[in-house]
PDB file of C-alpha atoms in Angstrom:
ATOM      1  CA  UNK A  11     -18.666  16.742  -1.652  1.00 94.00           C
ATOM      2  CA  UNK A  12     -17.939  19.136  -4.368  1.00 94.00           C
ATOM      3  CA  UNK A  13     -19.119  17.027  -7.097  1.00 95.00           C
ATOM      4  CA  UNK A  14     -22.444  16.128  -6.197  1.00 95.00           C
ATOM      5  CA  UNK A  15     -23.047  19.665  -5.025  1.00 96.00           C
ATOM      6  CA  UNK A  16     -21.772  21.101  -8.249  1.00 94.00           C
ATOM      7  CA  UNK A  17     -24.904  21.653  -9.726  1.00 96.00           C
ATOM      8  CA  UNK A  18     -28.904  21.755  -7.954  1.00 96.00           C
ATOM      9  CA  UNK A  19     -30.260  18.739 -10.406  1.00 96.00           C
ATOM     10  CA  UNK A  20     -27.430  16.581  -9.334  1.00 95.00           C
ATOM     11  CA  UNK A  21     -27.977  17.298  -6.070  1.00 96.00           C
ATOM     12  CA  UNK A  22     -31.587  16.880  -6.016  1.00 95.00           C
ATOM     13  CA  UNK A  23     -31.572  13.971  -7.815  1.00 95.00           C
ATOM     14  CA  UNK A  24     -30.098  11.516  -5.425  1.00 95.00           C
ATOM     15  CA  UNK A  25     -26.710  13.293  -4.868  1.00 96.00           C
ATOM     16  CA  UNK A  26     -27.876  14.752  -1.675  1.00 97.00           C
ATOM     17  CA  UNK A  27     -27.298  10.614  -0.427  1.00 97.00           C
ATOM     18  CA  UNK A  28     -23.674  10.825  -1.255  1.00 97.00           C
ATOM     19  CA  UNK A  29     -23.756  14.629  -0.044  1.00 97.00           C
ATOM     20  CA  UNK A  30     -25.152  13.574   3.928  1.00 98.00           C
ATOM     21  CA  UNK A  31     -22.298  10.824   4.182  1.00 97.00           C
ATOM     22  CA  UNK A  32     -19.838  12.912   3.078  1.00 97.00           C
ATOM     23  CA  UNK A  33     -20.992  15.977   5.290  1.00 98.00           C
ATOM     24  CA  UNK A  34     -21.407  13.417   8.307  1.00 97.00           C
ATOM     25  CA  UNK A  35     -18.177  11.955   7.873  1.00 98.00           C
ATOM     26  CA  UNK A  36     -16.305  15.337   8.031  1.00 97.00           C
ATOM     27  CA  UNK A  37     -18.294  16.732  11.106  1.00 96.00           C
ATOM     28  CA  UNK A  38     -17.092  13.160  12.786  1.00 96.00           C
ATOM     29  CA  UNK A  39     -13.415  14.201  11.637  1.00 96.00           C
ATOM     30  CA  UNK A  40     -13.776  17.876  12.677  1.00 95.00           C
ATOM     31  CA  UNK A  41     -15.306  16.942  15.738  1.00 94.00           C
ATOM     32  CA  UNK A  42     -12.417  14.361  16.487  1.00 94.00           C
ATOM     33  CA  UNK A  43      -9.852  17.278  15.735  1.00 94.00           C
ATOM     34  CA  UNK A  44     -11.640  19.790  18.014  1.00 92.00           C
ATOM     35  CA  UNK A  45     -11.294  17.251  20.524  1.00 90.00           C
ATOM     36  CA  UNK A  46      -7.485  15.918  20.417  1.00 92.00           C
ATOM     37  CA  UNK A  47      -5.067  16.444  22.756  1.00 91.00           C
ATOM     38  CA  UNK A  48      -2.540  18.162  20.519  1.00 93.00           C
ATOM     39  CA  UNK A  49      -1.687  20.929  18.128  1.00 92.00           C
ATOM     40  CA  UNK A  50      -3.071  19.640  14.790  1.00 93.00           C
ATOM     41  CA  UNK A  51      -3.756  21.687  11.849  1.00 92.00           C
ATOM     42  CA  UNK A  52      -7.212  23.216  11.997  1.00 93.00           C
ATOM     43  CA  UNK A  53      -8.138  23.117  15.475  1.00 92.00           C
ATOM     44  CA  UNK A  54      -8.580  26.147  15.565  1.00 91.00           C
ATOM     45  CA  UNK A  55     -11.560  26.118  13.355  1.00 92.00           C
ATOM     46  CA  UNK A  56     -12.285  22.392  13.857  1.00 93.00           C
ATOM     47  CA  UNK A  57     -15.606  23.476  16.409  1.00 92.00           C
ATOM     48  CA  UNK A  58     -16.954  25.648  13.991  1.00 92.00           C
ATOM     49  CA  UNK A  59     -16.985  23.474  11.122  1.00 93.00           C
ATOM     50  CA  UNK A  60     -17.605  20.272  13.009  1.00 94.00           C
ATOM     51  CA  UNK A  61     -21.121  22.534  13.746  1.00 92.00           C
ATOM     52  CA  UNK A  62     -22.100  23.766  10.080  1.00 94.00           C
ATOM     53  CA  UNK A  63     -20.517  20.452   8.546  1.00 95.00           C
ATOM     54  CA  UNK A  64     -22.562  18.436  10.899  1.00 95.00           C
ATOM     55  CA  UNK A  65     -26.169  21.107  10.877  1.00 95.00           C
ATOM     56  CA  UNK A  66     -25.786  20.361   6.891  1.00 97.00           C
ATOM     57  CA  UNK A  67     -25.849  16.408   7.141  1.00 97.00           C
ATOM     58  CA  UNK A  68     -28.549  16.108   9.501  1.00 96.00           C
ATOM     59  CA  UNK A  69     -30.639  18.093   6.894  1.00 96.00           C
ATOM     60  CA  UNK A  70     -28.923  16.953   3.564  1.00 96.00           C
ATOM     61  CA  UNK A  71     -32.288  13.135   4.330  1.00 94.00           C
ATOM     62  CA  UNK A  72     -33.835  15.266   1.425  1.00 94.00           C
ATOM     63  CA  UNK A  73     -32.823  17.089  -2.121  1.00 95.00           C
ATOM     64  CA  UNK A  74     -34.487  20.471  -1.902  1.00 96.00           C
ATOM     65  CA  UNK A  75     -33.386  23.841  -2.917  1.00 96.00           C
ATOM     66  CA  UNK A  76     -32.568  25.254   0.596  1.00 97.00           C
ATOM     67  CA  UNK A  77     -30.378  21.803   1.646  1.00 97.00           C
ATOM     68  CA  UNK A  78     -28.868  22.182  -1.861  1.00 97.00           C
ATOM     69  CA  UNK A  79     -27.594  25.485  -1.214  1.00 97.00           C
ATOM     70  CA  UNK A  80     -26.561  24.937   2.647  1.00 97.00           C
ATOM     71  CA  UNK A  81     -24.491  22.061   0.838  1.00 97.00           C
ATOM     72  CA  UNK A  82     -22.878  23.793  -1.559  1.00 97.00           C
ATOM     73  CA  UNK A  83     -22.346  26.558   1.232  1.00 96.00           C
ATOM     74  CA  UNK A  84     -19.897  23.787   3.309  1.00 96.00           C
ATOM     75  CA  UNK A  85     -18.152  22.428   0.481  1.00 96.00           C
ATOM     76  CA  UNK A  86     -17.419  25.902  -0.984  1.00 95.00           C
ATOM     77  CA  UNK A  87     -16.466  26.623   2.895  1.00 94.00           C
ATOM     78  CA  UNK A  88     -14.248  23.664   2.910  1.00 94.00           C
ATOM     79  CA  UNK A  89     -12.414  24.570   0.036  1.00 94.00           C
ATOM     80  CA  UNK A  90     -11.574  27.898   1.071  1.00 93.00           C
ATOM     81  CA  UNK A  91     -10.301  26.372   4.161  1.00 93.00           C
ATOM     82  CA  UNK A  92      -7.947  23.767   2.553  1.00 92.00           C
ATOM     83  CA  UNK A  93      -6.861  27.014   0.391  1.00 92.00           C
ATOM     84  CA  UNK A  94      -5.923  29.148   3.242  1.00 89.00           C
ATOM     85  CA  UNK A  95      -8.842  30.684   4.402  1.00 81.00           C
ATOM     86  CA  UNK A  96      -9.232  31.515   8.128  1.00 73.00           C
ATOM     87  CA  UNK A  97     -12.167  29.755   8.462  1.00 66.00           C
ATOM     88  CA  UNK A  98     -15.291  29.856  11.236  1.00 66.00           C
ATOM     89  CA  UNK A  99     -13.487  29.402  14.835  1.00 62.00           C
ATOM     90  CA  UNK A 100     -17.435  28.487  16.401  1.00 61.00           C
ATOM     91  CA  UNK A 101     -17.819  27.671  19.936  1.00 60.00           C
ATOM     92  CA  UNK A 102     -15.230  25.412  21.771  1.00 59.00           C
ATOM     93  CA  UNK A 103     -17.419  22.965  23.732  1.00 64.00           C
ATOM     94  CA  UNK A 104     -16.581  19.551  23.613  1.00 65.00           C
ATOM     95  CA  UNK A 105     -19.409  17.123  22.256  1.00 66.00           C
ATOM     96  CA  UNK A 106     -20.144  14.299  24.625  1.00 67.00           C
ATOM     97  CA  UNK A 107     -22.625  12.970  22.797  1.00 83.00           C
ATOM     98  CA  UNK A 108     -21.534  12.371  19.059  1.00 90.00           C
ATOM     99  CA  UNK A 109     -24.991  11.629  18.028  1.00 91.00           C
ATOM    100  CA  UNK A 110     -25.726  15.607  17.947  1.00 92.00           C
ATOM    101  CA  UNK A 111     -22.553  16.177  15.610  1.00 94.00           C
ATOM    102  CA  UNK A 112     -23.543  13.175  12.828  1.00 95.00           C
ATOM    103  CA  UNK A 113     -26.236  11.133  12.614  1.00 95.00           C
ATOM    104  CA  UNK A 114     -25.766   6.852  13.030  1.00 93.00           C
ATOM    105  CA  UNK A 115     -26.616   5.617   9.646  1.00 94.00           C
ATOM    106  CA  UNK A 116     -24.372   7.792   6.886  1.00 96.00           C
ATOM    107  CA  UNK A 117     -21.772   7.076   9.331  1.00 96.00           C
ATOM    108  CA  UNK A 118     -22.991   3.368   8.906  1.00 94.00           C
ATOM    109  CA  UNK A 119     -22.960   3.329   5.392  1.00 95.00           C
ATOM    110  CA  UNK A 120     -19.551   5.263   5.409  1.00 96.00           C
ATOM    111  CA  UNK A 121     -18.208   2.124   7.064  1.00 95.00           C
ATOM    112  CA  UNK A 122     -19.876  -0.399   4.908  1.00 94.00           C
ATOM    113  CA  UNK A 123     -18.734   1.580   1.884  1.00 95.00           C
ATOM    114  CA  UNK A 124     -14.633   1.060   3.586  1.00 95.00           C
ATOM    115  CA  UNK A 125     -15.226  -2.597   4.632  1.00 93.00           C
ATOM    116  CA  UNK A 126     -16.979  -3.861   1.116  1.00 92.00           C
ATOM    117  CA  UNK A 127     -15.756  -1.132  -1.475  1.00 94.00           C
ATOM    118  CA  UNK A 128     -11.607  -1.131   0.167  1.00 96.00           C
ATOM    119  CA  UNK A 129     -10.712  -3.550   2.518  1.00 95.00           C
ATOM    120  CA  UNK A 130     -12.146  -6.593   1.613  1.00 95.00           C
ATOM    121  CA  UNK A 131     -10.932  -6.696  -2.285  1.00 96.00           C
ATOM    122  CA  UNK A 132      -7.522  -4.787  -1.341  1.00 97.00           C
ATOM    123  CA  UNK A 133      -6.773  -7.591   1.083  1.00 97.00           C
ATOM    124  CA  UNK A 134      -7.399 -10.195  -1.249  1.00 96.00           C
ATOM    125  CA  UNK A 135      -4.298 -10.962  -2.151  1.00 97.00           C
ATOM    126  CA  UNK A 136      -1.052  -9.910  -1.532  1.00 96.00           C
ATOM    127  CA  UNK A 137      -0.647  -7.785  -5.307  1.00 97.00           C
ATOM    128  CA  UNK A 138      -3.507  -6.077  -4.397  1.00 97.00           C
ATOM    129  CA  UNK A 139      -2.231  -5.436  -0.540  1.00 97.00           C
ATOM    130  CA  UNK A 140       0.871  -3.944  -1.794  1.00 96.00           C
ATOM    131  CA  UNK A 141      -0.277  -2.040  -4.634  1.00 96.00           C
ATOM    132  CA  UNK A 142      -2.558  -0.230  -2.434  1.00 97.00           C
ATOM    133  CA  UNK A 143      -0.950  -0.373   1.079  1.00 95.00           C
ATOM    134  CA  UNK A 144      -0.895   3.589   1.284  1.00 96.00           C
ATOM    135  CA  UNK A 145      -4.944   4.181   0.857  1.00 97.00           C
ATOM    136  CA  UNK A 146      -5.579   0.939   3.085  1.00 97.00           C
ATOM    137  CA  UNK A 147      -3.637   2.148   5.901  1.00 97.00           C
ATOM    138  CA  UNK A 148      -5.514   5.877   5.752  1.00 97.00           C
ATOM    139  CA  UNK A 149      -9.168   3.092   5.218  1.00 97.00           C
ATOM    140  CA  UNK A 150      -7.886   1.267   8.241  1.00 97.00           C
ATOM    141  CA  UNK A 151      -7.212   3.893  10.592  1.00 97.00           C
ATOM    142  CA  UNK A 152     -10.491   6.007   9.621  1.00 97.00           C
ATOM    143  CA  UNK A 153     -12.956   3.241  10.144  1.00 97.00           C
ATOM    144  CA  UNK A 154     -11.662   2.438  12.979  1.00 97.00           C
ATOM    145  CA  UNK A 155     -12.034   6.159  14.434  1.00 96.00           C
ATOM    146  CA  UNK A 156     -15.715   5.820  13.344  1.00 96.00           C
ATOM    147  CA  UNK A 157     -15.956   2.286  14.570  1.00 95.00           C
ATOM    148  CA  UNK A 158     -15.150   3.997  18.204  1.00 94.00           C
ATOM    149  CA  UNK A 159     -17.589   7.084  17.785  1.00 94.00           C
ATOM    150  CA  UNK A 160     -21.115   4.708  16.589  1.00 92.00           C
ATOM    151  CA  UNK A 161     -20.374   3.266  20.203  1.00 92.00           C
ATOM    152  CA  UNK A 162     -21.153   6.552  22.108  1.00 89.00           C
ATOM    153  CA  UNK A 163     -24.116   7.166  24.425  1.00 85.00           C
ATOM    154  CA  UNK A 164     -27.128   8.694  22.288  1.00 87.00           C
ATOM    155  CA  UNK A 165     -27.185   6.982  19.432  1.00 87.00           C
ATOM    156  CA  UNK A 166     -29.458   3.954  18.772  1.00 84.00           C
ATOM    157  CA  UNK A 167     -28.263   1.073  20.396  1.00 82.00           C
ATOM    158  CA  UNK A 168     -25.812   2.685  22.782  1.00 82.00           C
ATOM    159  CA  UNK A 169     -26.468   1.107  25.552  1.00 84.00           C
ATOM    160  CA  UNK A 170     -27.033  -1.916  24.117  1.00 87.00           C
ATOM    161  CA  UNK A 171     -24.820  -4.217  25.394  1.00 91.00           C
ATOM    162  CA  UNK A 172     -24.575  -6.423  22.205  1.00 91.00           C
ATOM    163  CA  UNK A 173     -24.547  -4.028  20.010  1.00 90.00           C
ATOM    164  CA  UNK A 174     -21.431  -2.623  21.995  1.00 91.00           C
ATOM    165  CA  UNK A 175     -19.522  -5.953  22.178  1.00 92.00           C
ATOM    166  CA  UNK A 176     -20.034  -6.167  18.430  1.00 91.00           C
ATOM    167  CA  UNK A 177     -18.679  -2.249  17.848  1.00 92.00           C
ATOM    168  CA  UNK A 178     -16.131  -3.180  20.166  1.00 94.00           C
ATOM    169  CA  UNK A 179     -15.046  -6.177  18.011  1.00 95.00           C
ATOM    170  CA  UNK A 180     -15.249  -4.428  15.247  1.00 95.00           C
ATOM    171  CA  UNK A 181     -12.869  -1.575  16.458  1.00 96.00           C
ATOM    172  CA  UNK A 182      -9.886  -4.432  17.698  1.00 96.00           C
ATOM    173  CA  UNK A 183     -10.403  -6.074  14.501  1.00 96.00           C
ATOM    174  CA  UNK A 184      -9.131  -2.428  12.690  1.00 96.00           C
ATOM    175  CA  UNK A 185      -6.966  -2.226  15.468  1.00 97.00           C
ATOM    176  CA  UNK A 186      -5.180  -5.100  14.787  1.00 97.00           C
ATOM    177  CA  UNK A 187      -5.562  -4.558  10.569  1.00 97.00           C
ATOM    178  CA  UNK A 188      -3.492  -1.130  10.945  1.00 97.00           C
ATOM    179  CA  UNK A 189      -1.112  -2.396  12.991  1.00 97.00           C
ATOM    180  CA  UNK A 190      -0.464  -5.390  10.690  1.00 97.00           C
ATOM    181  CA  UNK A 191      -0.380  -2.827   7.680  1.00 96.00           C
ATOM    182  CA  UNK A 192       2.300  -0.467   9.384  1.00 96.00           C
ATOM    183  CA  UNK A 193       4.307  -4.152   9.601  1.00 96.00           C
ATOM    184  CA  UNK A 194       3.873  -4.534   6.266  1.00 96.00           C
ATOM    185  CA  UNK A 195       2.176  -8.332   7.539  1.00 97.00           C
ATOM    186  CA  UNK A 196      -0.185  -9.495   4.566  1.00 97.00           C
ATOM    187  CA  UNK A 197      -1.284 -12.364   6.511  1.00 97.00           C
ATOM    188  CA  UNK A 198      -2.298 -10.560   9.522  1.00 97.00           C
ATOM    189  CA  UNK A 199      -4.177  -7.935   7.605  1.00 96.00           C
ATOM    190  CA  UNK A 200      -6.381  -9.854   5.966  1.00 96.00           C
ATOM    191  CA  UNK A 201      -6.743 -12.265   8.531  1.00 97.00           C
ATOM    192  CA  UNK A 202      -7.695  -8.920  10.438  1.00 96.00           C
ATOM    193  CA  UNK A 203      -9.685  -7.436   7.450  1.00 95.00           C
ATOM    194  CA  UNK A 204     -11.791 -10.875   7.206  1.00 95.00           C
ATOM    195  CA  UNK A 205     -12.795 -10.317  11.131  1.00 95.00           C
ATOM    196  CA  UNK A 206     -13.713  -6.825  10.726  1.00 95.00           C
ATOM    197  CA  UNK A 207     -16.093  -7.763   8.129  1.00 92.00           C
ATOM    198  CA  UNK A 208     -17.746 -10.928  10.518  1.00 92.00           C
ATOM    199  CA  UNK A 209     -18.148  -8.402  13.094  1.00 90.00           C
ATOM    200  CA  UNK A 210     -19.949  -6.290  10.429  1.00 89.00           C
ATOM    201  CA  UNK A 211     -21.890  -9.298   9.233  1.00 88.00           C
ATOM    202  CA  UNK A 212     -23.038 -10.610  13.202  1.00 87.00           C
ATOM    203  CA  UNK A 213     -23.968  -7.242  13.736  1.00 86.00           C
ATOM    204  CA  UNK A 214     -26.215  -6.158  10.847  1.00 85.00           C
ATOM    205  CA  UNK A 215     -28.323  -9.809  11.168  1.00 87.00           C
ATOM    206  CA  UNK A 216     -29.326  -8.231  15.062  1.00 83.00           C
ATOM    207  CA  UNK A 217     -29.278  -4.793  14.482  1.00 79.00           C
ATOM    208  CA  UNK A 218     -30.232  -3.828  10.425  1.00 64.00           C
ATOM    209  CA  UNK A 219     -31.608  -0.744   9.721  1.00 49.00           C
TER     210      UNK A 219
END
């Protein structure tokens, strides 16, 4: 998020894509936090954030000088929050329907950017597995968070039922991929890994776009 905020041209010039995934993927993980049954770091804060995180990817469709700057704004807020800063504690209501906090499709293209950019060529074969079991285990356990949130009521195709057996598959398929990579199993993970991405595949011929 900082670097394609880091300067207005790069922004407006196409970063503002990268910038509404980015910002829609940590209003997701904010909003999971505020919602967790547990004392985790930043739930405190987590509400707050998950609201200006999530306000600045539902406007970040366009590169323009006022969603350049609210941009900027959350990453520079972000920062000073991984540094030590207090933070904005916001309201703690619970968000029932996930489609107010981040919209479908960066989350979408989040996933596709896991499945085809990570899991697919580091479970190609076992060198690859090992060498990066660490960042395919924190791959495997995020997707499969989001994979459970594109399901909820409000967002297009929520209550379809297809489209929810095919998110559901999808979500047991990264189930069963982080469990095989906590065993250390390179068979099961990429037999896991290659069902993840039919899911994907059976999915996007019904439901593209």
């Amino acid at each position: 998020l900082g670097d394609v905020t880091q300067t207005a041209g790069k922004f407006k010039s196409g970063g503002y894509q990268d910038a509404r995934v980015q910002l829609s993927l940590l209003a997701t993980l904010f909003g999971i936090i505020a919602e967790y049954d547990a004392d985790v770091r930043w739930k405190e804060v987590a509400a707050g954030m998950r609201e200006s995180l999530g306000r600045a990817g539902k406007n970040s469709k366009a590169g323009s000088d006022s969603t350049y700057q609210e941009a900027r704004a959350r990453s520079e807020e972000l920062s000073d929050l991984v540094r030590g800063s207090a933070g904005n504690a916001g309201s703690p209501q619970t968000r029932e329907d996930w489609s107010t906090v981040a919209d479908r499709r960066p989350l979408m293209t989040r996933m596709e950017i896991g499945q085809r950019g990570r899991l697919t060529p580091w479970t190609a074969n076992e060198q690859e597995f090992e060498r990066n079991a660490p960042e395919l285990l924190r791959e495997a356990e995020l997707l499969t968070a989001l994979s459970r949130v594109i399901q909820a009521e409000g967002y297009e195709y929520g209550d379809d039922t297809t489209y929810q057996e095919y998110a559901r598959g999808l979500e047991a398929a990264l189930k069963a991929l982080t469990e095989s990579l906590r065993a250390s199993d390179f068979a099961r993970a990429q037999e896991a890994a290659g069902a993840a991405n039919r899911s994907c595949d059976q999915c996007h011929a019904d439901f593209r776009g």
